[in-house]
Short mmCIF file of C-alpha atoms in Angstrom, two decimals:
data_model
loop_
_atom_site.label_atom_id
_atom_site.label_comp_id
_atom_site.label_asym_id
_atom_site.label_seq_id
_atom_site.Cartn_x
_atom_site.Cartn_y
_atom_site.Cartn_z
CA MET G 4 245.99 168.44 137.90
CA THR G 5 247.70 167.66 141.18
CA GLU G 6 244.74 165.56 142.30
CA ARG G 7 244.64 163.73 138.96
CA ARG G 8 248.35 162.93 139.21
CA ALA G 9 247.84 161.63 142.74
CA ALA G 10 244.97 159.40 141.58
CA PHE G 11 247.07 158.18 138.64
CA ARG G 12 249.93 157.23 140.96
CA GLN G 13 247.54 155.48 143.33
CA GLY G 14 246.39 153.35 140.42
CA GLN G 15 249.97 152.56 139.48
CA ARG G 16 250.64 151.34 143.01
CA ALA G 17 247.39 149.38 143.21
CA ILE G 18 248.29 147.08 140.29
CA LEU G 19 251.80 146.23 141.53
CA HIS G 20 250.78 142.94 143.16
CA SER G 21 249.28 141.69 139.87
CA LEU G 22 252.24 142.60 137.66
CA PRO G 23 254.17 139.32 138.15
CA GLY G 24 251.21 137.40 136.72
CA SER G 25 250.89 139.83 133.82
CA ALA G 26 254.63 139.55 133.14
CA ALA G 27 254.53 135.75 133.10
CA TRP G 28 251.51 135.75 130.76
CA GLY G 29 253.18 138.25 128.42
CA LEU G 30 256.45 136.32 128.37
CA ILE G 31 254.70 133.06 127.52
CA SER G 32 252.63 134.75 124.82
CA GLY G 33 255.74 136.25 123.24
CA VAL G 34 257.55 132.92 123.13
CA ALA G 35 254.45 131.12 121.84
CA MET G 36 253.95 133.56 118.96
CA VAL G 37 257.46 133.03 117.60
CA LYS G 38 257.57 129.29 118.28
CA GLY G 39 254.12 128.97 116.71
CA GLY G 40 255.50 130.16 113.39
CA LEU G 41 255.10 133.97 113.42
CA ALA G 42 258.09 136.03 112.26
CA VAL G 43 259.69 138.22 114.93
CA PRO G 44 258.79 141.60 113.29
CA TRP G 45 255.15 140.53 112.88
CA ALA G 46 255.05 139.21 116.44
CA ILE G 47 256.32 142.55 117.76
CA MET G 48 253.77 144.46 115.70
CA MET G 49 250.99 142.15 116.86
CA SER G 50 251.94 142.60 120.50
CA LEU G 51 251.97 146.40 120.23
CA LEU G 52 248.81 146.83 118.16
CA VAL G 53 246.55 143.97 119.24
CA TYR G 54 247.36 143.79 122.96
CA ALA G 55 245.15 140.78 123.66
CA GLY G 56 247.04 137.67 124.75
CA SER G 57 244.23 135.14 124.48
CA ALA G 58 243.03 136.48 121.11
CA GLN G 59 246.59 136.54 119.77
CA LEU G 60 247.18 132.92 120.71
CA ALA G 61 243.79 131.85 119.38
CA ALA G 62 244.40 133.58 116.04
CA LEU G 63 248.04 132.47 115.72
CA PRO G 64 247.43 128.93 114.38
CA LEU G 65 244.90 130.35 111.91
CA ILE G 66 247.41 132.90 110.63
CA VAL G 67 250.13 130.27 110.24
CA ALA G 68 247.69 127.91 108.47
CA GLY G 69 246.71 130.65 106.02
CA ALA G 70 243.07 130.80 107.08
CA PRO G 71 240.79 133.42 105.49
CA LEU G 72 240.88 136.85 107.08
CA TRP G 73 237.24 136.68 108.16
CA VAL G 74 237.91 133.48 110.13
CA ILE G 75 240.87 135.09 111.93
CA VAL G 76 238.90 138.25 112.72
CA ALA G 77 235.84 136.30 113.87
CA THR G 78 237.98 134.12 116.13
CA GLY G 79 239.56 137.18 117.74
CA LEU G 80 236.18 138.82 118.26
CA ILE G 81 234.66 135.72 119.83
CA THR G 82 237.67 135.19 122.07
CA ASN G 83 237.34 138.75 123.36
CA LEU G 84 233.56 138.87 123.74
CA ARG G 85 234.02 138.99 127.49
CA PHE G 86 235.26 142.57 127.14
CA VAL G 87 231.78 143.61 126.03
CA ILE G 88 230.55 142.49 129.45
CA TYR G 89 233.50 144.19 131.14
CA SER G 90 232.75 147.45 129.34
CA ALA G 91 229.07 147.32 130.29
CA ALA G 92 230.06 146.85 133.94
CA LEU G 93 232.43 149.84 133.80
CA ARG G 94 229.99 152.13 131.99
CA PRO G 95 228.38 153.63 135.14
CA TYR G 96 231.81 154.85 136.26
CA PHE G 97 232.95 156.37 132.95
CA ALA G 98 229.74 157.26 131.07
CA HIS G 99 230.39 160.98 131.61
CA LEU G 100 233.74 160.89 129.80
CA PRO G 101 234.22 161.82 126.11
CA THR G 102 233.99 158.95 123.63
CA ARG G 103 237.67 159.19 122.72
CA GLN G 104 238.76 158.87 126.35
CA ARG G 105 236.44 155.92 126.98
CA ALA G 106 237.75 154.20 123.85
CA ALA G 107 241.34 154.64 125.07
CA LEU G 108 240.52 153.18 128.49
CA GLY G 109 238.72 150.30 126.78
CA PHE G 110 241.73 149.49 124.60
CA PHE G 111 244.11 149.28 127.55
CA MET G 112 241.69 147.33 129.77
CA THR G 113 242.60 143.72 130.52
CA ASP G 114 241.29 140.95 132.77
CA PHE G 115 243.72 142.05 135.50
CA THR G 116 242.79 145.73 135.38
CA PHE G 117 239.04 145.14 135.18
CA THR G 118 239.06 142.71 138.11
CA LEU G 119 241.09 145.09 140.25
CA PHE G 120 238.86 148.08 139.48
CA MET G 121 235.60 146.24 140.19
CA ARG G 122 236.94 144.72 143.40
CA ARG G 123 238.02 148.12 144.66
CA ALA G 124 234.66 149.58 143.61
CA GLN G 125 232.74 146.91 145.54
CA GLU G 126 234.91 147.49 148.59
CA GLY G 127 234.49 151.27 148.36
CA GLN G 128 238.24 151.84 147.98
CA LEU G 129 238.21 153.87 144.77
CA PRO G 130 239.03 157.58 144.94
CA LYS G 131 235.94 159.80 145.04
CA GLN G 132 237.23 161.89 142.15
CA HIS G 133 239.34 161.22 139.05
CA ARG G 134 238.54 157.52 138.87
CA ASP G 135 239.48 157.61 135.20
CA ALA G 136 242.99 158.77 136.17
CA TRP G 137 243.21 155.98 138.76
CA PHE G 138 242.18 153.41 136.15
CA ALA G 139 244.62 154.91 133.65
CA GLY G 140 247.43 154.43 136.19
CA VAL G 141 246.43 150.81 136.63
CA CYS G 142 246.33 150.22 132.87
CA THR G 143 249.61 152.05 132.21
CA ASN G 144 251.66 149.90 134.56
CA ASN G 145 249.99 146.74 133.29
CA TRP G 146 250.56 147.70 129.63
CA MET G 147 254.24 148.52 130.18
CA THR G 148 254.81 145.26 132.04
CA TRP G 149 253.05 143.25 129.34
CA GLN G 150 254.98 144.82 126.47
CA VAL G 151 258.38 144.47 128.13
CA SER G 152 257.77 140.82 128.99
CA ALA G 153 256.17 140.02 125.62
CA LEU G 154 259.00 141.62 123.65
CA THR G 155 261.50 139.77 125.85
CA GLY G 156 259.75 136.51 125.01
CA ILE G 157 259.58 137.32 121.30
CA ILE G 158 263.26 138.21 121.01
CA GLY G 159 264.43 135.51 123.40
CA ALA G 160 262.44 132.80 121.62
CA SER G 161 264.83 133.06 118.66
CA TYR G 162 267.61 131.69 120.87
CA VAL G 163 265.57 128.83 122.34
CA PRO G 164 266.07 125.45 120.62
CA THR G 165 263.01 124.28 118.69
CA ASP G 166 263.20 120.78 120.21
CA TRP G 167 262.22 122.25 123.58
CA GLY G 168 258.63 122.19 122.33
CA LEU G 169 257.79 125.68 123.58
CA GLU G 170 255.15 126.12 120.87
CA PHE G 171 252.77 124.50 123.35
CA THR G 172 253.39 127.09 126.05
CA GLY G 173 250.60 129.27 124.68
CA THR G 174 248.10 126.44 125.03
CA LEU G 175 249.28 125.73 128.56
CA ALA G 176 249.00 129.40 129.42
CA LEU G 177 245.42 129.50 128.17
CA VAL G 178 244.59 126.43 130.24
CA ALA G 179 246.06 128.12 133.30
CA LEU G 180 244.01 131.24 132.58
CA VAL G 181 240.73 129.41 131.95
CA GLY G 182 241.00 126.96 134.85
CA PRO G 183 240.44 129.41 137.74
CA SER G 184 237.44 130.95 135.92
CA LEU G 185 235.52 127.67 135.97
CA ASN G 186 234.00 128.50 139.34
CA ALA G 187 230.33 128.37 138.33
CA ARG G 188 228.09 125.89 136.52
CA PRO G 189 227.52 128.06 133.42
CA ALA G 190 231.26 128.54 132.95
CA PHE G 191 231.95 124.84 133.37
CA ALA G 192 229.13 123.91 130.99
CA GLY G 193 230.41 126.34 128.37
CA ALA G 194 233.98 125.05 128.61
CA ALA G 195 232.88 121.41 128.42
CA VAL G 196 230.63 121.94 125.40
CA ALA G 197 233.26 124.06 123.65
CA ALA G 198 235.91 121.37 124.15
CA ILE G 199 233.66 118.57 122.88
CA VAL G 200 232.48 120.48 119.81
CA ALA G 201 236.03 121.63 118.99
CA LEU G 202 237.26 118.04 119.10
CA ILE G 203 234.41 116.75 116.95
CA ALA G 204 234.83 119.58 114.44
CA HIS G 205 238.63 119.35 114.38
CA PRO G 206 238.75 117.92 110.80
CA LEU G 207 237.12 121.06 109.40
CA PRO G 208 239.42 123.24 107.24
CA PHE G 209 241.01 126.51 108.37
CA LYS G 210 240.80 125.50 112.04
CA LEU G 211 237.04 126.12 111.94
CA GLY G 212 236.63 123.56 114.71
CA LEU G 213 237.90 126.19 117.16
CA PHE G 214 235.37 128.69 115.82
CA CYS G 215 232.50 126.19 116.15
CA GLY G 216 233.62 125.24 119.66
CA ALA G 217 233.66 128.87 120.77
CA ILE G 218 230.14 129.51 119.43
CA ALA G 219 228.80 126.32 121.02
CA GLY G 220 230.49 127.13 124.35
CA ILE G 221 229.00 130.62 124.48
CA ALA G 222 225.53 129.26 123.68
CA ALA G 223 225.83 126.50 126.30
CA ALA G 224 227.03 128.90 129.01
CA THR G 225 224.19 131.32 128.24
CA LEU G 226 221.55 128.59 128.38
CA ALA G 227 223.02 127.18 131.60
CA ASP G 228 222.97 130.63 133.16
CA LEU G 229 219.31 131.14 132.20
CA TRP G 230 218.39 127.72 133.56
CA GLN G 231 220.21 128.44 136.81
CA GLN G 232 218.35 131.74 137.25
CA ARG G 233 214.99 130.05 136.71
CA SER G 234 215.80 127.16 139.04
CA PRO G 235 217.47 128.60 142.16
CA PRO G 236 218.90 126.18 144.72
CA PRO G 237 216.62 125.06 147.58
CA GLY G 238 216.25 127.77 150.22
CA MET G 239 217.25 130.54 147.80
CA GLU G 240 213.80 131.26 146.32
CA SER G 241 213.29 134.33 148.52
CA ALA G 242 216.69 135.67 147.58
#
């Protein structure tokens, strides 16, 4: 137990440098939920139970517009499909754990925590034992920071004048999150196709244009990735 506590605390310290970014993202998401039309109690419940900033902001306009439940659920699932890839990458490290424990770690995993864990794994800086405790420490600090900042944004948004136009902060936050990830051709192709299809399909009811754009973007990125693997750059054939 002493070793597990030490690994847990190491994880808590390891995530400290990423907490300002997580706090800013949570604060913006909290403000955007309220300014986007969600009541404060529902916004608080959504923050505590859903814990997925990008999915929350993607589903928010659908909820406010009264879209069918299946459209809202499908949009959230598509927005968070990347976590399927994250989970597959983490499986070799946690496959020995009970299903309940793996499910708990999966719920609290975010982009920040996954990136930190994989970077430390590649650099050989993870503890040799109790890696689940180390990851739990990372996720705990990140979750607490997110909830405090999100709840601050939700409650504080009630005192912000509507004419400030803060309902667009969620969109700006998503742009800031997506921008740095466009560092490869498949990602850029997927984003471009998704944007074009979403604009063309914008007149569709229930915000289905967003749903169509997400599907088209995933398909385009997958095809671009396959094409890139089959056609390596000159000089890289041997690699």
